[in-house]
Amino acid sequence: MILAGITIISFTYGYAQKGYEPVSAKEKAKLRAAVEAKPNDLEVHKAYLKTFASADEAKAQYEQWMKKYPKSATIPQALGEKYGTYSPISATYLLKAAELDPKNVSLWQKLALAASLSGDNTKQQEYFLKAASADPRNLNLQYEYFRLFIEHDKAFWKKKTWELTEKHPTDPATWTALHLMGYFTSDLKERIAIWERQRSMVPKDKITSAGTAMGRLGSAYIQAGQYDKAIELSQTMLDAKAQERSFAPSLQLAKVLAEIDKNMKEGKQVEARELLNSLHPSRIDKGSRVILVKASVLDATGDTKAAYDSLIIFQARTPYMDVKDALEKYGQKLGKSQDQVKKDVRGEIAKNSKPATPFELDMYTSDKKMKLSDHKGKVMFLSFWFPGCGPCRGEMPHIEAAIKGIDKSKFSYLGVNGLREQDGFVLPFLKGTRYSFTPLGADENVTKDYGVRGYPSNFIIDQEGRIAYSGFLIHADNEEAVKLMIDSLL
C-alpha cells in the first residue's frame, strides 16, 4: 500500500489464500507420510495442507501431531498459517508456535498484525517488541516497534527514533526513520529540521537513495518561503542525477518565487506580476504558498478582486487556514463580511459538487441496513477501508482529531469495509480502538459507484447528498484542512 509516496505494508500471510489443490487419497496419504517423516519441515506441511479445502478439515490431524510432537513449533505454525491472517483462529496456533520458537521473528510479526486487526494496541506492541528482541541487529524492526507509539505516545516514539539516530547514524534504517518522523510531524519548522538532519547524515555519494525525503524537504522549503535553500537542494539533487522529474520542477518553481519575492521587496509589483505566468501547475506539494504569493501580487497591483476570486477557487478545493485568513482580509477590502466570504466559498464548492450515488449497506451493529438518505440534512464523512489496510489504520487517528468537537447532530462518520472476508475483525477493531465511525459492509456495487480504486478512499458529502470533496488522504499535515472542509459545509 502507498500513502503519499511512503510504503506501508499490509501483510497477507497464510496458505489458505494460495489455493486448494485436491489430490487422490493415495497421494494425500503419501504427503501425510512425508510430514510424519519430516515434522519440522514447513514446506512439506505446505504441500500437505494444500490438499485441504479449509484449515478446519486439517485441524483434527494437526491436533494429534501437536500432542505427538509437543516441541515442534512448525506444526502449530503450519496450521495457523493455513487458517490465514484474516481468521481469528489463526493467532491461537501462531502463538503456540512462537512460544516454542521465540527467536522466529516472522511469527511475532504475524501475531502483531493479528492484534492490530483486532484493535489490540497493547498486544501489537508486545508482539512487535518480541520480534525486535529476537533480532536485535535488525534496526528496521526496532523502528517499526517505535512507530507503533505514534498515536498513543509521540514523545516515546520521537525519543527512541533520536536514540536510534545517535547510535546508528550511518545505517539506512536510521535515515528511513528520520524521513518518516518528518512525514508524521505536523509542524513545518520541526519537519524541516528533521529532514535537514537526515540530509547531513547521508553521504554525498548516496544522497540519491534519500531522494523521496529530499523532495519533501525541498517542498517544505518552498512552503516556508525558504527559496534559496530549495534552489540549492534541488540543484544538488539534479547534479547527483536524482529524480529529474521531481527536482527540475522544484528548482524552476523556487527560482520564480525567489524572483517574485525580490521584486516585491524592491517595490517592483508590476515586474512581479509579469512573472506569475511562469508559475505553472506542478505535482510539487507546495501547500498554499504559491496561491498566496499570486494573490498578494494581484492585490499589490490593485486587482484585489482577482486575488479574492483566485483564493475562493483554491479554498473550495483544498482549504487552508492561511488562505481563509487571506480571504477574510481581501474580502474586507471588497466590503464583504465573514459570512459573505463563507457563502462565496460554499457557492464555489456547490459548482463542483456532484450527487452521491444512493446506497443501502449492511450494518455490523444490527441486522438492519443503512441508507445514504438516512443522513440527509447532515454533513457526512464517508471512508472506504478494510481492517488489514495499513494506510487506512494510519489515517484514522488524524480523522478523529479533525472531527473532534463537531456537533454529531449535524455530522455523520461512516466507514465502509471493502473486503467482506475481513468482516470478523471489524467490531473487535472498533472495540479495541474506540474510533467513532459507524461500520458498514460494502456490497458489489458501492465501491464501483464511488470509483474506489484503492484504500483508503474518502468522501465528504453535504446535507443534500452531494459529494463536495473526494480524492484526499489524511495525515498529520492536513488535519486542519479536513476540519475546514467539514466546517465549510456546516
CSV table of C-alpha atoms in Angstrom, one decimal:
chain,number,residue,atom,x,y,z
A,1,MET,CA,0.0,0.0,0.0
A,2,ILE,CA,1.2,3.5,-0.8
A,3,LEU,CA,0.4,6.6,1.4
A,4,ALA,CA,1.7,9.8,-0.1
A,5,GLY,CA,4.7,8.1,-1.5
A,6,ILE,CA,5.5,6.1,1.6
A,7,THR,CA,5.2,2.3,1.5
A,8,ILE,CA,3.1,1.0,4.4
A,9,ILE,CA,2.9,-2.8,4.4
A,10,SER,CA,-0.4,-4.6,4.9
A,11,PHE,CA,0.9,-8.2,5.5
A,12,THR,CA,-1.0,-11.1,4.0
A,13,TYR,CA,0.1,-14.4,5.3
A,14,GLY,CA,-1.4,-17.9,5.1
A,15,TYR,CA,-1.6,-20.8,2.8
A,16,ALA,CA,-5.4,-20.6,2.7
A,17,GLN,CA,-5.0,-17.8,0.2
A,18,LYS,CA,-2.8,-19.8,-2.2
A,19,GLY,CA,-5.5,-22.2,-3.4
A,20,TYR,CA,-6.8,-25.6,-2.8
A,21,GLU,CA,-5.3,-28.5,-4.8
A,22,PRO,CA,-7.3,-31.7,-4.4
A,23,VAL,CA,-5.4,-35.0,-4.8
A,24,SER,CA,-6.2,-38.7,-4.7
A,25,ALA,CA,-6.4,-40.5,-1.4
A,26,LYS,CA,-3.2,-42.3,-2.2
A,27,GLU,CA,-1.3,-39.1,-3.0
A,28,LYS,CA,-2.7,-37.5,0.2
A,29,ALA,CA,-1.5,-40.4,2.3
A,30,LYS,CA,1.9,-40.0,0.7
A,31,LEU,CA,2.0,-36.4,1.6
A,32,ARG,CA,0.9,-37.2,5.2
A,33,ALA,CA,3.7,-39.8,5.4
A,34,ALA,CA,6.2,-37.1,4.3
A,35,VAL,CA,5.0,-34.9,7.2
A,36,GLU,CA,5.5,-37.8,9.6
A,37,ALA,CA,9.0,-38.2,8.3
A,38,LYS,CA,9.9,-34.5,8.5
A,39,PRO,CA,7.5,-32.9,11.0
A,40,ASN,CA,9.7,-29.8,11.3
A,41,ASP,CA,9.8,-29.1,7.5
A,42,LEU,CA,7.4,-26.2,6.8
A,43,GLU,CA,7.5,-26.8,3.0
A,44,VAL,CA,6.3,-30.4,3.5
A,45,HIS,CA,3.4,-29.1,5.6
A,46,LYS,CA,2.6,-26.5,3.0
A,47,ALA,CA,2.3,-29.2,0.3
A,48,TYR,CA,0.1,-31.4,2.6
A,49,LEU,CA,-2.2,-28.5,3.7
A,50,LYS,CA,-2.9,-27.5,0.1
A,51,THR,CA,-4.9,-30.7,-0.2
A,52,PHE,CA,-7.4,-29.4,2.3
A,53,ALA,CA,-10.1,-27.0,1.3
A,54,SER,CA,-10.1,-25.4,4.7
A,55,ALA,CA,-8.0,-25.4,7.9
A,56,ASP,CA,-10.9,-26.9,9.8
A,57,GLU,CA,-10.6,-30.1,7.8
A,58,ALA,CA,-7.0,-30.5,8.8
A,59,LYS,CA,-7.4,-29.4,12.4
A,60,ALA,CA,-8.0,-32.9,14.0
A,61,GLN,CA,-4.9,-34.3,12.3
A,62,TYR,CA,-2.8,-31.4,13.4
A,63,GLU,CA,-4.0,-31.5,17.0
A,64,GLN,CA,-2.9,-35.1,17.1
A,65,TRP,CA,0.5,-34.2,15.7
A,66,MET,CA,0.9,-31.4,18.3
A,67,LYS,CA,0.4,-34.0,21.0
A,68,LYS,CA,2.8,-36.4,19.3
A,69,TYR,CA,5.5,-33.8,18.7
A,70,PRO,CA,5.0,-31.3,21.6
A,71,LYS,CA,8.3,-29.5,21.0
A,72,SER,CA,7.6,-28.8,17.3
A,73,ALA,CA,6.9,-25.2,16.5
A,74,THR,CA,6.4,-26.0,12.9
A,75,ILE,CA,3.2,-28.0,13.3
A,76,PRO,CA,1.1,-25.2,15.0
A,77,GLN,CA,2.7,-22.6,12.7
A,78,ALA,CA,1.6,-24.6,9.6
A,79,LEU,CA,-2.0,-24.9,10.8
A,80,GLY,CA,-2.1,-21.3,11.9
A,81,GLU,CA,-0.9,-20.1,8.5
A,82,LYS,CA,-3.4,-22.4,6.8
A,83,TYR,CA,-6.2,-20.6,8.7
A,84,GLY,CA,-4.7,-17.4,7.3
A,85,THR,CA,-4.2,-14.0,8.8
A,86,TYR,CA,-7.9,-13.0,8.5
A,87,SER,CA,-9.1,-15.8,10.7
A,88,PRO,CA,-9.3,-15.1,14.4
A,89,ILE,CA,-8.4,-18.8,15.0
A,90,SER,CA,-5.0,-18.3,13.3
A,91,ALA,CA,-3.5,-16.4,16.3
A,92,THR,CA,-4.1,-19.3,18.7
A,93,TYR,CA,-1.8,-21.6,16.8
A,94,LEU,CA,0.7,-19.0,15.8
A,95,LEU,CA,1.1,-18.0,19.5
A,96,LYS,CA,1.8,-21.7,20.4
A,97,ALA,CA,4.4,-21.8,17.7
A,98,ALA,CA,6.0,-18.5,18.8
A,99,GLU,CA,6.3,-19.7,22.4
A,100,LEU,CA,8.1,-22.9,21.2
A,101,ASP,CA,10.3,-20.9,18.8
A,102,PRO,CA,10.7,-17.4,20.4
A,103,LYS,CA,13.5,-16.4,18.0
A,104,ASN,CA,11.2,-16.7,15.0
A,105,VAL,CA,10.7,-13.1,14.1
A,106,SER,CA,8.1,-13.7,11.4
A,107,LEU,CA,5.8,-15.4,13.9
A,108,TRP,CA,5.8,-12.4,16.3
A,109,GLN,CA,5.2,-10.1,13.3
A,110,LYS,CA,2.2,-12.2,12.2
A,111,LEU,CA,0.8,-12.1,15.8
A,112,ALA,CA,1.4,-8.3,15.9
A,113,LEU,CA,-0.6,-8.0,12.7
A,114,ALA,CA,-3.4,-10.1,14.1
A,115,ALA,CA,-3.5,-8.0,17.2
A,116,SER,CA,-3.7,-4.8,15.1
A,117,LEU,CA,-6.6,-6.1,13.1
A,118,SER,CA,-8.5,-6.6,16.3
A,119,GLY,CA,-7.5,-3.1,17.5
A,120,ASP,CA,-5.4,-4.5,20.4
A,121,ASN,CA,-2.7,-2.0,20.5
A,122,THR,CA,-1.1,-3.4,23.7
A,123,LYS,CA,-0.7,-6.9,22.3
A,124,GLN,CA,0.5,-5.5,19.0
A,125,GLN,CA,3.3,-3.6,20.8
A,126,GLU,CA,4.1,-6.6,23.0
A,127,TYR,CA,4.5,-8.9,20.0
A,128,PHE,CA,6.5,-6.5,17.9
A,129,LEU,CA,8.8,-5.9,20.9
A,130,LYS,CA,9.4,-9.6,20.9
A,131,ALA,CA,10.1,-9.6,17.2
A,132,ALA,CA,12.7,-6.8,17.7
A,133,SER,CA,14.2,-8.6,20.7
A,134,ALA,CA,14.5,-11.8,18.7
A,135,ASP,CA,16.7,-10.0,16.1
A,136,PRO,CA,18.3,-7.0,17.9
A,137,ARG,CA,20.6,-6.2,15.0
A,138,ASN,CA,17.6,-5.5,12.7
A,139,LEU,CA,17.2,-1.8,13.0
A,140,ASN,CA,14.1,-1.8,10.8
A,141,LEU,CA,12.4,-4.0,13.4
A,142,GLN,CA,13.4,-1.6,16.2
A,143,TYR,CA,12.0,1.4,14.3
A,144,GLU,CA,8.8,-0.4,13.4
A,145,TYR,CA,8.3,-1.1,17.1
A,146,PHE,CA,8.8,2.6,18.0
A,147,ARG,CA,6.4,3.6,15.3
A,148,LEU,CA,3.6,1.8,17.0
A,149,PHE,CA,3.6,4.6,19.6
A,150,ILE,CA,3.0,7.5,17.2
A,151,GLU,CA,-0.7,7.7,18.1
A,152,HIS,CA,-0.5,6.9,21.8
A,153,ASP,CA,2.9,8.2,23.0
A,154,LYS,CA,4.5,10.5,20.5
A,155,ALA,CA,7.2,11.6,23.0
A,156,PHE,CA,8.4,8.0,23.3
A,157,TRP,CA,8.4,7.5,19.6
A,158,LYS,CA,10.5,10.6,18.9
A,159,LYS,CA,12.8,9.8,21.8
A,160,LYS,CA,13.5,6.3,20.6
A,161,THR,CA,13.9,7.5,17.0
A,162,TRP,CA,16.5,10.1,18.0
A,163,GLU,CA,18.3,7.4,20.1
A,164,LEU,CA,18.5,5.2,17.0
A,165,THR,CA,19.9,8.2,15.1
A,166,GLU,CA,22.6,8.8,17.7
A,167,LYS,CA,23.6,5.1,17.9
A,168,HIS,CA,23.5,4.2,14.2
A,169,PRO,CA,23.9,7.4,12.1
A,170,THR,CA,25.2,5.7,9.0
A,171,ASP,CA,22.6,2.9,8.7
A,172,PRO,CA,19.9,3.4,6.0
A,173,ALA,CA,17.3,2.2,8.5
A,174,THR,CA,18.0,5.4,10.6
A,175,TRP,CA,17.6,7.6,7.5
A,176,THR,CA,14.3,6.0,6.8
A,177,ALA,CA,13.2,6.5,10.5
A,178,LEU,CA,14.1,10.2,10.2
A,179,HIS,CA,12.2,10.5,6.9
A,180,LEU,CA,9.1,9.1,8.4
A,181,MET,CA,9.4,11.1,11.6
A,182,GLY,CA,9.4,14.2,9.4
A,183,TYR,CA,6.5,13.0,7.5
A,184,PHE,CA,4.4,12.3,10.6
A,185,THR,CA,5.3,15.7,12.1
A,186,SER,CA,2.8,18.5,11.6
A,187,ASP,CA,4.9,21.5,12.5
A,188,LEU,CA,6.7,22.7,9.3
A,189,LYS,CA,9.7,24.2,11.1
A,190,GLU,CA,10.3,20.9,13.0
A,191,ARG,CA,9.8,18.9,9.9
A,192,ILE,CA,12.5,20.9,8.0
A,193,ALA,CA,14.9,20.4,10.9
A,194,ILE,CA,14.4,16.7,10.9
A,195,TRP,CA,14.9,16.3,7.2
A,196,GLU,CA,17.9,18.6,7.3
A,197,ARG,CA,19.4,16.3,10.0
A,198,GLN,CA,18.7,13.3,7.7
A,199,ARG,CA,20.4,15.1,4.8
A,200,SER,CA,23.5,15.8,7.0
A,201,MET,CA,23.8,12.1,7.8
A,202,VAL,CA,23.5,10.7,4.3
A,203,PRO,CA,26.9,10.5,2.4
A,204,LYS,CA,27.0,12.6,-0.7
A,205,ASP,CA,27.6,9.6,-2.9
A,206,LYS,CA,24.4,8.0,-1.5
A,207,ILE,CA,22.1,11.1,-1.5
A,208,THR,CA,20.0,9.7,-4.4
A,209,SER,CA,18.9,6.9,-2.0
A,210,ALA,CA,17.2,9.7,0.1
A,211,GLY,CA,15.5,11.2,-3.0
A,212,THR,CA,11.9,11.0,-1.7
A,213,ALA,CA,12.8,12.6,1.7
A,214,MET,CA,14.9,15.3,-0.1
A,215,GLY,CA,12.0,16.0,-2.4
A,216,ARG,CA,9.8,16.5,0.6
A,217,LEU,CA,12.4,18.8,2.2
A,218,GLY,CA,12.5,20.9,-1.0
A,219,SER,CA,8.7,21.2,-0.9
A,220,ALA,CA,8.9,22.1,2.8
A,221,TYR,CA,11.4,24.9,2.0
A,222,ILE,CA,9.0,26.3,-0.6
A,223,GLN,CA,6.1,26.1,1.8
A,224,ALA,CA,8.2,28.0,4.3
A,225,GLY,CA,9.3,30.6,1.8
A,226,GLN,CA,13.0,29.5,2.1
A,227,TYR,CA,13.5,29.7,-1.7
A,228,ASP,CA,17.3,29.9,-1.6
A,229,LYS,CA,17.5,26.6,0.3
A,230,ALA,CA,15.1,25.0,-2.1
A,231,ILE,CA,17.2,26.1,-5.1
A,232,GLU,CA,20.4,24.8,-3.5
A,233,LEU,CA,18.9,21.4,-2.6
A,234,SER,CA,17.2,20.9,-6.0
A,235,GLN,CA,20.4,21.7,-7.9
A,236,THR,CA,22.4,19.4,-5.6
A,237,MET,CA,20.0,16.5,-6.3
A,238,LEU,CA,20.0,17.2,-10.0
A,239,ASP,CA,23.8,17.2,-10.1
A,240,ALA,CA,23.6,13.8,-8.4
A,241,LYS,CA,21.3,12.6,-11.1
A,242,ALA,CA,18.4,12.1,-8.7
A,243,GLN,CA,14.8,12.1,-9.9
A,244,GLU,CA,15.0,14.8,-12.5
A,245,ARG,CA,11.2,14.8,-12.9
A,246,SER,CA,10.8,15.9,-9.3
A,247,PHE,CA,13.7,18.2,-8.8
A,248,ALA,CA,13.7,20.1,-12.1
A,249,PRO,CA,10.2,21.5,-11.5
A,250,SER,CA,11.1,22.3,-7.9
A,251,LEU,CA,14.2,24.2,-9.0
A,252,GLN,CA,12.2,26.2,-11.5
A,253,LEU,CA,9.4,27.0,-9.1
A,254,ALA,CA,11.8,28.1,-6.3
A,255,LYS,CA,13.7,30.4,-8.8
A,256,VAL,CA,10.5,32.1,-9.9
A,257,LEU,CA,9.2,32.5,-6.4
A,258,ALA,CA,12.5,33.9,-5.3
A,259,GLU,CA,12.5,36.5,-8.2
A,260,ILE,CA,8.9,37.5,-7.4
A,261,ASP,CA,9.8,37.9,-3.7
A,262,LYS,CA,12.8,40.1,-4.7
A,263,ASN,CA,10.7,42.3,-6.9
A,264,MET,CA,8.0,42.7,-4.3
A,265,LYS,CA,10.6,43.7,-1.6
A,266,GLU,CA,12.0,46.3,-4.1
A,267,GLY,CA,8.6,47.7,-4.8
A,268,LYS,CA,8.5,46.3,-8.4
A,269,GLN,CA,5.0,44.9,-8.2
A,270,VAL,CA,4.4,45.2,-12.0
A,271,GLU,CA,7.5,43.1,-12.7
A,272,ALA,CA,6.4,40.6,-10.1
A,273,ARG,CA,3.0,40.3,-11.7
A,274,GLU,CA,4.6,39.6,-15.1
A,275,LEU,CA,6.3,36.6,-13.5
A,276,LEU,CA,3.0,35.0,-12.4
A,277,ASN,CA,2.6,33.3,-15.8
A,278,SER,CA,5.8,31.4,-15.1
A,279,LEU,CA,4.2,29.7,-12.1
A,280,HIS,CA,3.0,26.6,-14.0
A,281,PRO,CA,0.9,23.9,-12.2
A,282,SER,CA,3.0,21.1,-10.9
A,283,ARG,CA,2.7,18.0,-8.7
A,284,ILE,CA,5.0,19.6,-6.1
A,285,ASP,CA,3.5,19.7,-2.7
A,286,LYS,CA,3.7,23.4,-2.1
A,287,GLY,CA,0.8,23.8,0.3
A,288,SER,CA,-0.8,27.2,0.0
A,289,ARG,CA,2.4,29.1,-0.7
A,290,VAL,CA,2.0,29.7,-4.5
A,291,ILE,CA,-1.6,30.7,-4.4
A,292,LEU,CA,-1.0,33.2,-1.6
A,293,VAL,CA,2.0,34.6,-3.5
A,294,LYS,CA,-0.2,35.1,-6.6
A,295,ALA,CA,-2.9,36.7,-4.5
A,296,SER,CA,-0.6,39.1,-2.8
A,297,VAL,CA,0.9,40.2,-6.1
A,298,LEU,CA,-2.6,40.7,-7.7
A,299,ASP,CA,-3.7,42.7,-4.6
A,300,ALA,CA,-0.5,44.8,-4.7
A,301,THR,CA,-1.1,45.8,-8.3
A,302,GLY,CA,-4.7,46.9,-7.5
A,303,ASP,CA,-6.5,43.8,-8.6
A,304,THR,CA,-7.9,42.7,-5.2
A,305,LYS,CA,-11.0,41.1,-6.7
A,306,ALA,CA,-8.8,38.8,-8.9
A,307,ALA,CA,-6.8,37.9,-5.8
A,308,TYR,CA,-10.0,37.2,-3.9
A,309,ASP,CA,-11.6,35.1,-6.7
A,310,SER,CA,-8.4,33.0,-7.1
A,311,LEU,CA,-8.4,32.2,-3.4
A,312,ILE,CA,-12.1,31.3,-3.5
A,313,ILE,CA,-11.5,28.7,-6.2
A,314,PHE,CA,-8.5,27.3,-4.4
A,315,GLN,CA,-10.2,27.2,-1.0
A,316,ALA,CA,-13.2,25.4,-2.4
A,317,ARG,CA,-10.9,22.5,-3.5
A,318,THR,CA,-8.1,22.4,-0.9
A,319,PRO,CA,-8.8,24.6,2.1
A,320,TYR,CA,-6.0,26.1,4.3
A,321,MET,CA,-6.3,28.2,7.4
A,322,ASP,CA,-3.9,30.9,6.0
A,323,VAL,CA,-6.0,31.0,2.8
A,324,LYS,CA,-9.1,31.5,5.0
A,325,ASP,CA,-7.4,34.4,6.7
A,326,ALA,CA,-6.3,35.9,3.4
A,327,LEU,CA,-9.8,35.6,2.0
A,328,GLU,CA,-11.2,37.5,5.0
A,329,LYS,CA,-8.6,40.2,4.6
A,330,TYR,CA,-9.2,40.7,0.9
A,331,GLY,CA,-13.0,40.2,1.4
A,332,GLN,CA,-12.9,43.1,3.9
A,333,LYS,CA,-11.2,45.3,1.4
A,334,LEU,CA,-14.0,44.5,-1.0
A,335,GLY,CA,-16.7,45.2,1.6
A,336,LYS,CA,-17.6,41.6,2.4
A,337,SER,CA,-18.4,40.2,5.8
A,338,GLN,CA,-17.0,36.9,7.1
A,339,ASP,CA,-20.4,35.3,6.5
A,340,GLN,CA,-20.4,36.5,2.9
A,341,VAL,CA,-16.9,35.1,2.3
A,342,LYS,CA,-18.0,31.7,3.7
A,343,LYS,CA,-21.1,31.9,1.4
A,344,ASP,CA,-18.9,32.6,-1.6
A,345,VAL,CA,-16.7,29.6,-0.7
A,346,ARG,CA,-19.8,27.4,-0.3
A,347,GLY,CA,-21.1,28.6,-3.7
A,348,GLU,CA,-17.9,27.5,-5.4
A,349,ILE,CA,-18.0,24.2,-3.7
A,350,ALA,CA,-21.5,23.6,-4.9
A,351,LYS,CA,-20.4,24.3,-8.5
A,352,ASN,CA,-18.0,21.4,-8.3
A,353,SER,CA,-20.2,19.0,-6.3
A,354,LYS,CA,-22.0,16.0,-7.8
A,355,PRO,CA,-24.8,13.8,-6.4
A,356,ALA,CA,-23.6,10.9,-4.3
A,357,THR,CA,-25.0,7.6,-5.5
A,358,PRO,CA,-27.6,6.2,-3.1
A,359,PHE,CA,-26.6,3.1,-1.2
A,360,GLU,CA,-28.2,0.6,1.2
A,361,LEU,CA,-25.5,-1.3,3.1
A,362,ASP,CA,-25.2,-3.9,5.9
A,363,MET,CA,-24.7,-2.7,9.4
A,364,TYR,CA,-22.4,-4.6,11.7
A,365,THR,CA,-24.1,-3.5,14.9
A,366,SER,CA,-27.5,-4.8,13.9
A,367,ASP,CA,-29.3,-6.8,11.2
A,368,LYS,CA,-30.6,-3.7,9.6
A,369,LYS,CA,-29.3,-1.8,6.6
A,370,MET,CA,-28.2,1.9,6.4
A,371,LYS,CA,-29.1,4.2,3.5
A,372,LEU,CA,-27.4,7.3,2.3
A,373,SER,CA,-30.8,9.0,2.6
A,374,ASP,CA,-30.8,8.3,6.4
A,375,HIS,CA,-28.2,11.1,6.7
A,376,LYS,CA,-29.9,13.8,4.7
A,377,GLY,CA,-29.5,17.1,6.5
A,378,LYS,CA,-26.1,16.1,7.9
A,379,VAL,CA,-22.6,16.5,6.5
A,380,MET,CA,-21.1,13.0,6.1
A,381,PHE,CA,-17.6,11.8,6.1
A,382,LEU,CA,-17.6,8.6,4.1
A,383,SER,CA,-14.4,6.4,4.2
A,384,PHE,CA,-13.8,3.1,2.4
A,385,TRP,CA,-11.3,0.9,4.3
A,386,PHE,CA,-10.7,-2.6,5.4
A,387,PRO,CA,-9.1,-3.9,8.7
A,388,GLY,CA,-5.9,-5.2,7.0
A,389,CYS,CA,-5.2,-1.9,5.3
A,390,GLY,CA,-2.1,-0.2,6.9
A,391,PRO,CA,-2.8,3.3,5.4
A,392,CYS,CA,-6.4,3.1,6.5
A,393,ARG,CA,-5.4,2.5,10.1
A,394,GLY,CA,-2.7,5.1,9.8
A,395,GLU,CA,-5.1,7.9,8.9
A,396,MET,CA,-7.8,7.1,11.4
A,397,PRO,CA,-6.2,8.9,14.4
A,398,HIS,CA,-6.0,12.0,12.2
A,399,ILE,CA,-9.6,11.7,11.1
A,400,GLU,CA,-10.6,11.6,14.8
A,401,ALA,CA,-8.5,14.6,15.5
A,402,ALA,CA,-10.0,16.5,12.6
A,403,ILE,CA,-13.7,15.8,13.6
A,404,LYS,CA,-13.2,16.2,17.4
A,405,GLY,CA,-15.8,18.6,18.7
A,406,ILE,CA,-18.1,18.6,15.7
A,407,ASP,CA,-21.8,18.6,16.6
A,408,LYS,CA,-22.9,15.0,16.0
A,409,SER,CA,-26.4,16.1,15.3
A,410,LYS,CA,-25.1,17.8,12.2
A,411,PHE,CA,-22.4,15.3,11.2
A,412,SER,CA,-22.0,11.6,10.4
A,413,TYR,CA,-18.9,9.5,10.1
A,414,LEU,CA,-19.3,6.2,8.2
A,415,GLY,CA,-16.6,3.6,7.4
A,416,VAL,CA,-17.4,1.0,4.7
A,417,ASN,CA,-15.4,-2.2,4.8
A,418,GLY,CA,-14.5,-3.0,1.2
A,419,LEU,CA,-13.1,-6.6,1.9
A,420,ARG,CA,-16.0,-8.6,3.4
A,421,GLU,CA,-13.8,-11.6,4.1
A,422,GLN,CA,-12.4,-9.5,6.9
A,423,ASP,CA,-15.8,-8.9,8.5
A,424,GLY,CA,-14.8,-10.8,11.6
A,425,PHE,CA,-12.3,-8.1,12.6
A,426,VAL,CA,-14.5,-5.1,12.2
A,427,LEU,CA,-16.2,-5.0,15.5
A,428,PRO,CA,-13.2,-6.2,17.6
A,429,PHE,CA,-11.1,-3.4,15.8
A,430,LEU,CA,-13.7,-0.8,16.8
A,431,LYS,CA,-13.9,-2.0,20.3
A,432,GLY,CA,-10.2,-2.0,20.7
A,433,THR,CA,-9.5,1.4,19.1
A,434,ARG,CA,-12.8,3.2,20.1
A,435,TYR,CA,-12.8,5.0,16.8
A,436,SER,CA,-16.1,6.8,16.3
A,437,PHE,CA,-17.2,5.7,12.8
A,438,THR,CA,-20.3,3.7,12.1
A,439,PRO,CA,-19.1,0.5,10.4
A,440,LEU,CA,-20.9,-0.7,7.2
A,441,GLY,CA,-20.2,-3.6,4.8
A,442,ALA,CA,-19.7,-2.9,1.1
A,443,ASP,CA,-21.9,-4.6,-1.5
A,444,GLU,CA,-20.8,-5.4,-5.0
A,445,ASN,CA,-22.0,-2.1,-6.3
A,446,VAL,CA,-21.0,0.6,-3.9
A,447,THR,CA,-17.2,0.6,-4.5
A,448,LYS,CA,-17.9,0.7,-8.2
A,449,ASP,CA,-20.4,3.5,-7.9
A,450,TYR,CA,-17.9,5.6,-5.9
A,451,GLY,CA,-15.0,4.8,-8.1
A,452,VAL,CA,-13.0,3.2,-5.3
A,453,ARG,CA,-9.7,2.0,-6.8
A,454,GLY,CA,-7.6,1.9,-3.6
A,455,TYR,CA,-7.9,2.1,0.1
A,456,PRO,CA,-8.5,4.4,1.9
A,457,SER,CA,-10.8,6.4,-0.3
A,458,ASN,CA,-12.5,9.4,1.4
A,459,PHE,CA,-15.5,11.5,0.5
A,460,ILE,CA,-17.2,14.4,2.2
A,461,ILE,CA,-20.9,14.7,1.4
A,462,ASP,CA,-23.1,17.7,2.1
A,463,GLN,CA,-26.5,17.9,3.6
A,464,GLU,CA,-28.2,17.5,0.2
A,465,GLY,CA,-26.3,14.3,-0.6
A,466,ARG,CA,-23.8,15.8,-2.9
A,467,ILE,CA,-20.1,14.9,-2.9
A,468,ALA,CA,-18.3,18.1,-2.1
A,469,TYR,CA,-14.7,16.7,-1.6
A,470,SER,CA,-13.0,13.5,-2.6
A,471,GLY,CA,-9.7,12.0,-3.6
A,472,PHE,CA,-7.8,13.1,-0.4
A,473,LEU,CA,-5.8,11.3,2.2
A,474,ILE,CA,-5.4,12.4,5.8
A,475,HIS,CA,-2.1,12.7,7.7
A,476,ALA,CA,-0.5,14.9,10.3
A,477,ASP,CA,-0.1,17.8,7.8
A,478,ASN,CA,-3.7,18.2,6.7
A,479,GLU,CA,-5.9,17.5,9.7
A,480,GLU,CA,-6.6,21.3,9.7
A,481,ALA,CA,-7.7,21.1,6.0
A,482,VAL,CA,-10.2,18.3,6.8
A,483,LYS,CA,-11.7,20.4,9.6
A,484,LEU,CA,-12.1,23.3,7.2
A,485,MET,CA,-13.7,21.0,4.5
A,486,ILE,CA,-16.3,20.0,7.0
A,487,ASP,CA,-16.7,23.4,8.5
A,488,SER,CA,-17.3,24.9,5.0
A,489,LEU,CA,-20.4,22.8,4.7
A,490,LEU,CA,-21.9,23.2,8.2
